[in-house]
Short mmCIF file of C-alpha atoms in Angstrom, two decimals:
data_model
loop_
_atom_site.label_atom_id
_atom_site.label_comp_id
_atom_site.label_asym_id
_atom_site.label_seq_id
_atom_site.Cartn_x
_atom_site.Cartn_y
_atom_site.Cartn_z
CA UNK A 1 -7.45 -34.98 11.20
CA UNK A 2 -9.33 -35.07 7.55
CA UNK A 3 -9.40 -31.48 6.19
CA UNK A 4 -13.20 -30.16 5.85
CA UNK A 5 -14.44 -29.69 2.16
CA UNK A 6 -15.19 -26.02 1.08
CA UNK A 7 -18.38 -26.30 -0.63
CA UNK A 8 -19.17 -23.37 -2.50
CA UNK A 9 -22.40 -22.02 -0.85
CA UNK A 10 -19.50 -21.79 2.37
CA UNK A 11 -17.56 -19.43 0.68
CA UNK A 12 -19.87 -17.34 -1.13
CA UNK A 13 -21.40 -16.65 2.28
CA UNK A 14 -18.33 -15.50 4.07
CA UNK A 15 -17.53 -13.00 1.78
CA UNK A 16 -21.13 -11.63 1.43
CA UNK A 17 -20.65 -11.63 5.13
CA UNK A 18 -18.21 -8.95 4.63
CA UNK A 19 -20.31 -6.48 2.88
CA UNK A 20 -21.10 -3.53 5.51
CA UNK A 21 -16.92 -3.24 5.63
CA UNK A 22 -16.71 -3.00 2.19
CA UNK A 23 -19.44 0.07 2.60
CA UNK A 24 -18.44 1.79 4.75
CA UNK A 25 -17.59 5.11 2.88
CA UNK A 26 -15.41 6.67 6.15
CA UNK A 27 -13.13 3.68 5.47
CA UNK A 28 -12.81 3.93 2.11
CA UNK A 29 -11.96 7.89 2.21
CA UNK A 30 -8.74 6.34 4.45
CA UNK A 31 -6.44 6.37 1.91
CA UNK A 32 -2.60 5.04 2.30
CA UNK A 33 -0.30 4.95 -0.31
CA UNK A 34 1.88 2.79 -0.68
CA UNK A 35 3.80 3.29 -3.94
CA UNK A 36 3.28 4.97 -7.67
CA UNK A 37 -0.71 4.92 -8.34
CA UNK A 38 -0.59 2.11 -5.65
CA UNK A 39 -3.47 2.97 -3.28
CA UNK A 40 -4.55 0.68 -0.18
CA UNK A 41 -7.95 1.89 2.15
CA UNK A 42 -8.57 1.30 5.09
CA UNK A 43 -11.61 -0.78 3.28
CA UNK A 44 -9.23 -3.20 1.75
CA UNK A 45 -7.49 -3.58 5.25
CA UNK A 46 -9.76 -4.11 7.35
CA UNK A 47 -11.94 -6.75 4.72
CA UNK A 48 -8.46 -8.76 4.17
CA UNK A 49 -8.41 -8.79 8.10
CA UNK A 50 -11.92 -9.37 8.54
CA UNK A 51 -11.81 -13.04 5.51
CA UNK A 52 -8.56 -13.65 6.57
CA UNK A 53 -9.79 -14.29 10.66
CA UNK A 54 -13.39 -16.12 9.40
CA UNK A 55 -11.32 -18.55 6.13
CA UNK A 56 -8.67 -19.11 9.42
CA UNK A 57 -11.61 -20.36 12.16
CA UNK A 58 -12.96 -21.92 9.16
CA UNK A 59 -10.16 -23.25 7.57
CA UNK A 60 -7.37 -23.30 9.84
CA UNK A 61 -5.07 -26.12 7.79
CA UNK A 62 -5.05 -23.84 4.13
CA UNK A 63 -2.61 -20.93 3.96
CA UNK A 64 -4.19 -17.92 2.76
CA UNK A 65 -2.11 -15.34 0.18
CA UNK A 66 -4.14 -12.21 0.51
CA UNK A 67 -3.40 -8.51 -1.27
CA UNK A 68 -2.52 -6.50 1.83
CA UNK A 69 -0.22 -8.80 3.92
CA UNK A 70 3.58 -11.06 2.95
CA UNK A 71 2.95 -13.86 1.36
CA UNK A 72 6.82 -15.12 0.85
CA UNK A 73 7.57 -18.59 1.40
CA UNK A 74 3.80 -19.09 1.64
CA UNK A 75 2.69 -23.05 0.74
CA UNK A 76 1.92 -23.55 -2.78
CA UNK A 77 1.69 -27.13 -3.07
CA UNK A 78 -2.13 -27.74 -1.93
CA UNK A 79 -4.90 -25.87 -1.51
CA UNK A 80 -4.45 -22.22 -0.53
CA UNK A 81 -7.20 -19.41 -0.37
CA UNK A 82 -6.02 -16.45 -2.56
CA UNK A 83 -8.08 -12.48 -1.91
CA UNK A 84 -7.93 -9.57 -3.28
CA UNK A 85 -10.23 -7.57 -0.56
CA UNK A 86 -10.74 -4.77 -3.24
CA UNK A 87 -10.09 -5.32 -6.76
CA UNK A 88 -10.74 -1.56 -7.59
CA UNK A 89 -9.28 0.43 -5.18
CA UNK A 90 -8.78 3.68 -7.52
CA UNK A 91 -12.05 2.84 -9.19
CA UNK A 92 -13.23 2.85 -4.82
CA UNK A 93 -11.70 6.20 -4.13
CA UNK A 94 -14.26 7.58 -7.13
CA UNK A 95 -16.77 5.93 -6.15
CA UNK A 96 -17.70 4.20 -9.68
CA UNK A 97 -19.64 1.54 -7.93
CA UNK A 98 -16.48 -0.84 -9.85
CA UNK A 99 -14.98 -2.98 -7.28
CA UNK A 100 -15.39 -6.08 -6.10
CA UNK A 101 -14.04 -8.96 -3.58
CA UNK A 102 -12.15 -11.71 -5.54
CA UNK A 103 -11.71 -14.93 -2.98
CA UNK A 104 -10.38 -17.74 -5.67
CA UNK A 105 -9.61 -21.50 -3.10
CA UNK A 106 -6.64 -23.38 -6.14
CA UNK A 107 -5.46 -26.55 -5.48
CA UNK A 108 -1.62 -27.71 -6.65
CA UNK A 109 -2.15 -23.84 -8.46
CA UNK A 110 -5.60 -24.45 -10.47
CA UNK A 111 -8.49 -22.96 -8.40
CA UNK A 112 -10.79 -25.52 -8.08
CA UNK A 113 -13.57 -22.12 -6.53
CA UNK A 114 -13.98 -18.96 -7.28
CA UNK A 115 -16.36 -15.42 -6.01
CA UNK A 116 -15.80 -12.56 -6.82
CA UNK A 117 -18.97 -9.83 -5.77
CA UNK A 118 -20.04 -6.34 -6.10
CA UNK A 119 -21.52 -5.13 -3.26
CA UNK A 120 -22.45 -1.56 -4.80
CA UNK A 121 -23.96 -3.80 -7.16
CA UNK A 122 -24.69 -6.56 -5.55
CA UNK A 123 -23.78 -9.10 -8.35
CA UNK A 124 -22.70 -11.42 -7.84
CA UNK A 125 -20.18 -14.39 -10.01
CA UNK A 126 -19.58 -17.94 -8.78
CA UNK A 127 -18.00 -20.99 -10.31
CA UNK A 128 -17.06 -24.74 -9.10
CA UNK A 129 -14.37 -26.59 -11.22
CA UNK A 130 -16.58 -28.50 -13.81
CA UNK A 131 -20.10 -27.60 -12.35
CA UNK A 132 -20.03 -23.80 -14.94
CA UNK A 133 -20.19 -20.33 -13.45
CA UNK A 134 -23.10 -18.31 -12.61
CA UNK A 135 -24.51 -14.66 -12.08
CA UNK A 136 -26.89 -14.59 -8.80
CA UNK A 137 -27.77 -17.95 -10.09
CA UNK A 138 -28.06 -18.27 -13.19
CA UNK A 139 -25.72 -19.09 -15.45
CA UNK A 140 -23.11 -17.34 -17.45
CA UNK A 141 -22.16 -18.12 -21.49
CA UNK A 142 -19.77 -16.15 -23.11
CA UNK A 143 -20.69 -14.67 -25.96
CA UNK A 144 -21.35 -16.19 -29.45
CA UNK A 145 -18.34 -13.08 -31.65
CA UNK A 146 -15.65 -14.70 -34.17
CA UNK A 147 -14.01 -12.30 -34.93
CA UNK A 148 -13.04 -9.23 -33.23
CA UNK A 149 -14.33 -6.82 -35.62
CA UNK A 150 -17.38 -7.95 -33.71
CA UNK A 151 -15.71 -7.35 -29.97
CA UNK A 152 -15.33 -4.76 -27.03
CA UNK A 153 -11.91 -4.85 -25.84
CA UNK A 154 -10.98 -4.14 -22.04
CA UNK A 155 -7.82 -3.17 -21.07
CA UNK A 156 -5.65 -2.96 -18.01
CA UNK A 157 -2.84 -0.75 -17.67
CA UNK A 158 -0.39 -2.59 -15.43
CA UNK A 159 -0.60 1.60 -13.59
CA UNK A 160 1.95 0.22 -11.31
CA UNK A 161 4.80 -0.12 -13.64
CA UNK A 162 5.06 2.77 -15.48
CA UNK A 163 7.70 1.30 -17.82
CA UNK A 164 5.05 0.07 -19.95
CA UNK A 165 2.78 2.48 -20.44
CA UNK A 166 4.00 2.85 -24.62
CA UNK A 167 3.36 -0.83 -24.92
CA UNK A 168 -0.12 -0.90 -23.11
CA UNK A 169 -1.36 1.80 -24.98
CA UNK A 170 0.81 0.20 -28.16
CA UNK A 171 -1.44 -2.59 -27.80
CA UNK A 172 -4.60 -0.78 -27.31
CA UNK A 173 -4.53 1.33 -30.36
CA UNK A 174 -3.89 -1.94 -32.30
CA UNK A 175 -6.82 -3.50 -30.63
CA UNK A 176 -9.20 -0.86 -31.44
CA UNK A 177 -8.57 -0.70 -34.80
CA UNK A 178 -9.62 -4.53 -35.24
CA UNK A 179 -12.51 -3.90 -32.86
CA UNK A 180 -15.39 -2.49 -31.69
CA UNK A 181 -13.94 -0.14 -29.19
CA UNK A 182 -11.64 -0.06 -26.13
CA UNK A 183 -12.26 0.17 -22.33
CA UNK A 184 -10.61 0.81 -19.67
CA UNK A 185 -12.53 -0.39 -16.01
CA UNK A 186 -9.95 -0.93 -12.98
CA UNK A 187 -10.81 -4.55 -11.95
CA UNK A 188 -9.27 -7.42 -13.93
CA UNK A 189 -11.71 -9.55 -11.51
CA UNK A 190 -14.62 -7.78 -12.78
CA UNK A 191 -13.56 -7.34 -16.55
CA UNK A 192 -13.04 -11.86 -15.85
CA UNK A 193 -16.59 -11.80 -15.42
CA UNK A 194 -17.70 -9.76 -17.27
CA UNK A 195 -16.59 -11.52 -20.21
CA UNK A 196 -17.59 -14.60 -18.86
CA UNK A 197 -21.35 -12.54 -19.12
CA UNK A 198 -20.38 -12.00 -22.75
CA UNK A 199 -20.60 -7.77 -22.17
CA UNK A 200 -17.03 -7.87 -22.76
CA UNK A 201 -15.34 -10.10 -25.18
CA UNK A 202 -11.27 -9.57 -24.54
CA UNK A 203 -9.20 -8.56 -22.09
CA UNK A 204 -5.65 -8.34 -21.83
CA UNK A 205 -3.02 -6.87 -19.24
CA UNK A 206 1.39 -7.15 -19.13
CA UNK A 207 1.61 -7.60 -15.61
CA UNK A 208 -1.14 -8.74 -12.86
CA UNK A 209 -0.57 -10.52 -9.37
CA UNK A 210 -2.70 -13.65 -8.84
CA UNK A 211 -5.18 -11.85 -6.50
CA UNK A 212 -6.37 -10.33 -9.90
CA UNK A 213 -7.17 -13.30 -12.00
CA UNK A 214 -7.48 -16.09 -9.64
CA UNK A 215 -11.33 -16.36 -9.15
CA UNK A 216 -12.15 -15.10 -12.60
CA UNK A 217 -9.68 -16.99 -13.98
CA UNK A 218 -12.20 -20.17 -13.07
CA UNK A 219 -16.13 -18.35 -13.65
CA UNK A 220 -13.94 -17.53 -17.43
CA UNK A 221 -13.22 -20.76 -17.92
CA UNK A 222 -16.34 -22.42 -16.89
CA UNK A 223 -18.67 -19.64 -19.13
CA UNK A 224 -16.78 -21.12 -22.06
CA UNK A 225 -13.92 -18.88 -22.22
CA UNK A 226 -9.99 -18.93 -22.23
CA UNK A 227 -7.19 -17.87 -20.48
CA UNK A 228 -3.81 -17.50 -21.53
CA UNK A 229 -0.29 -15.03 -20.49
CA UNK A 230 0.47 -13.16 -23.37
CA UNK A 231 3.45 -16.07 -24.87
CA UNK A 232 0.05 -18.26 -25.20
CA UNK A 233 0.80 -20.04 -22.35
CA UNK A 234 -1.76 -21.95 -19.39
CA UNK A 235 -1.91 -19.56 -16.15
CA UNK A 236 -0.23 -20.61 -13.51
CA UNK A 237 -2.83 -18.72 -10.79
CA UNK A 238 0.00 -18.87 -7.85
CA UNK A 239 2.49 -16.02 -9.89
CA UNK A 240 2.26 -13.22 -10.66
CA UNK A 241 1.76 -13.08 -14.58
CA UNK A 242 0.33 -11.53 -18.04
CA UNK A 243 -2.65 -12.07 -18.67
CA UNK A 244 -4.97 -12.54 -22.51
CA UNK A 245 -8.11 -13.29 -21.73
CA UNK A 246 -11.36 -13.67 -24.29
CA UNK A 247 -14.36 -15.53 -24.86
CA UNK A 248 -12.77 -18.23 -26.77
CA UNK A 249 -13.16 -17.50 -30.01
CA UNK A 250 -11.05 -14.74 -30.85
CA UNK A 251 -8.34 -15.65 -29.23
CA UNK A 252 -5.75 -16.55 -31.38
CA UNK A 253 -6.38 -13.59 -33.27
CA UNK A 254 -6.02 -11.09 -29.94
CA UNK A 255 -2.69 -12.68 -29.45
CA UNK A 256 -1.28 -12.28 -32.73
CA UNK A 257 -1.90 -8.94 -32.79
CA UNK A 258 -1.33 -8.25 -29.44
CA UNK A 259 2.09 -9.96 -30.41
CA UNK A 260 3.16 -7.57 -33.26
CA UNK A 261 2.03 -4.61 -31.59
CA UNK A 262 3.83 -5.61 -28.58
CA UNK A 263 7.81 -6.87 -30.70
CA UNK A 264 7.45 -3.26 -32.44
CA UNK A 265 7.28 -1.10 -29.25
CA UNK A 266 10.14 -3.70 -27.70
#
């Protein structure tokens, strides 16, 4: 049987259909502790269960990777869904309106379709490889900043890995001293989308999971940005990795500062 081709419009519709589950305030208050600084709410669980079910019904031959499941033994050689049902769970707990559903379709370790949806703001970011990136239907492009001194930087604190705290904040200080300012948003997916929209220029984090960045990586690339790991190597969107994301023009400058600051801290 020939595999049904996934259309971006259908994928977007499926993601947006989880809005009511995402906005269930009672479920967002039902919190389970997975580990230090690592929380899951009933929203995470219900959104993932729902989207996994709908995707399986419509595309039964595509494996599913999700944050709230055991992904051991998953076949990553072909197409695979990569879902974060709530990226920014801690933000959701505090009702900060900076959380989203992030869904990517990867094929042979490269994202080919990406959707990031923030139901609280109504912002819907979409991308298809080689066809551009969009916010609510309007084409996106990264900022025109050419030097770090003109850039707004967002840091990721890798909150589940406190052993990297010294490194993270040393790098943040180094970037702060060379840029306009540094922020901490709390959702890697939205950070990447915001660079694509020209609202930010740089984002870095020591460790991210595939569901944190897969959809955002495609949206940013299709908006003209650049992503590598912190060694400057291309990303495999199906594995845990470090991430540096920029508008492209300041990538090497930011990478140099991160390497220098990181080397000092070991």
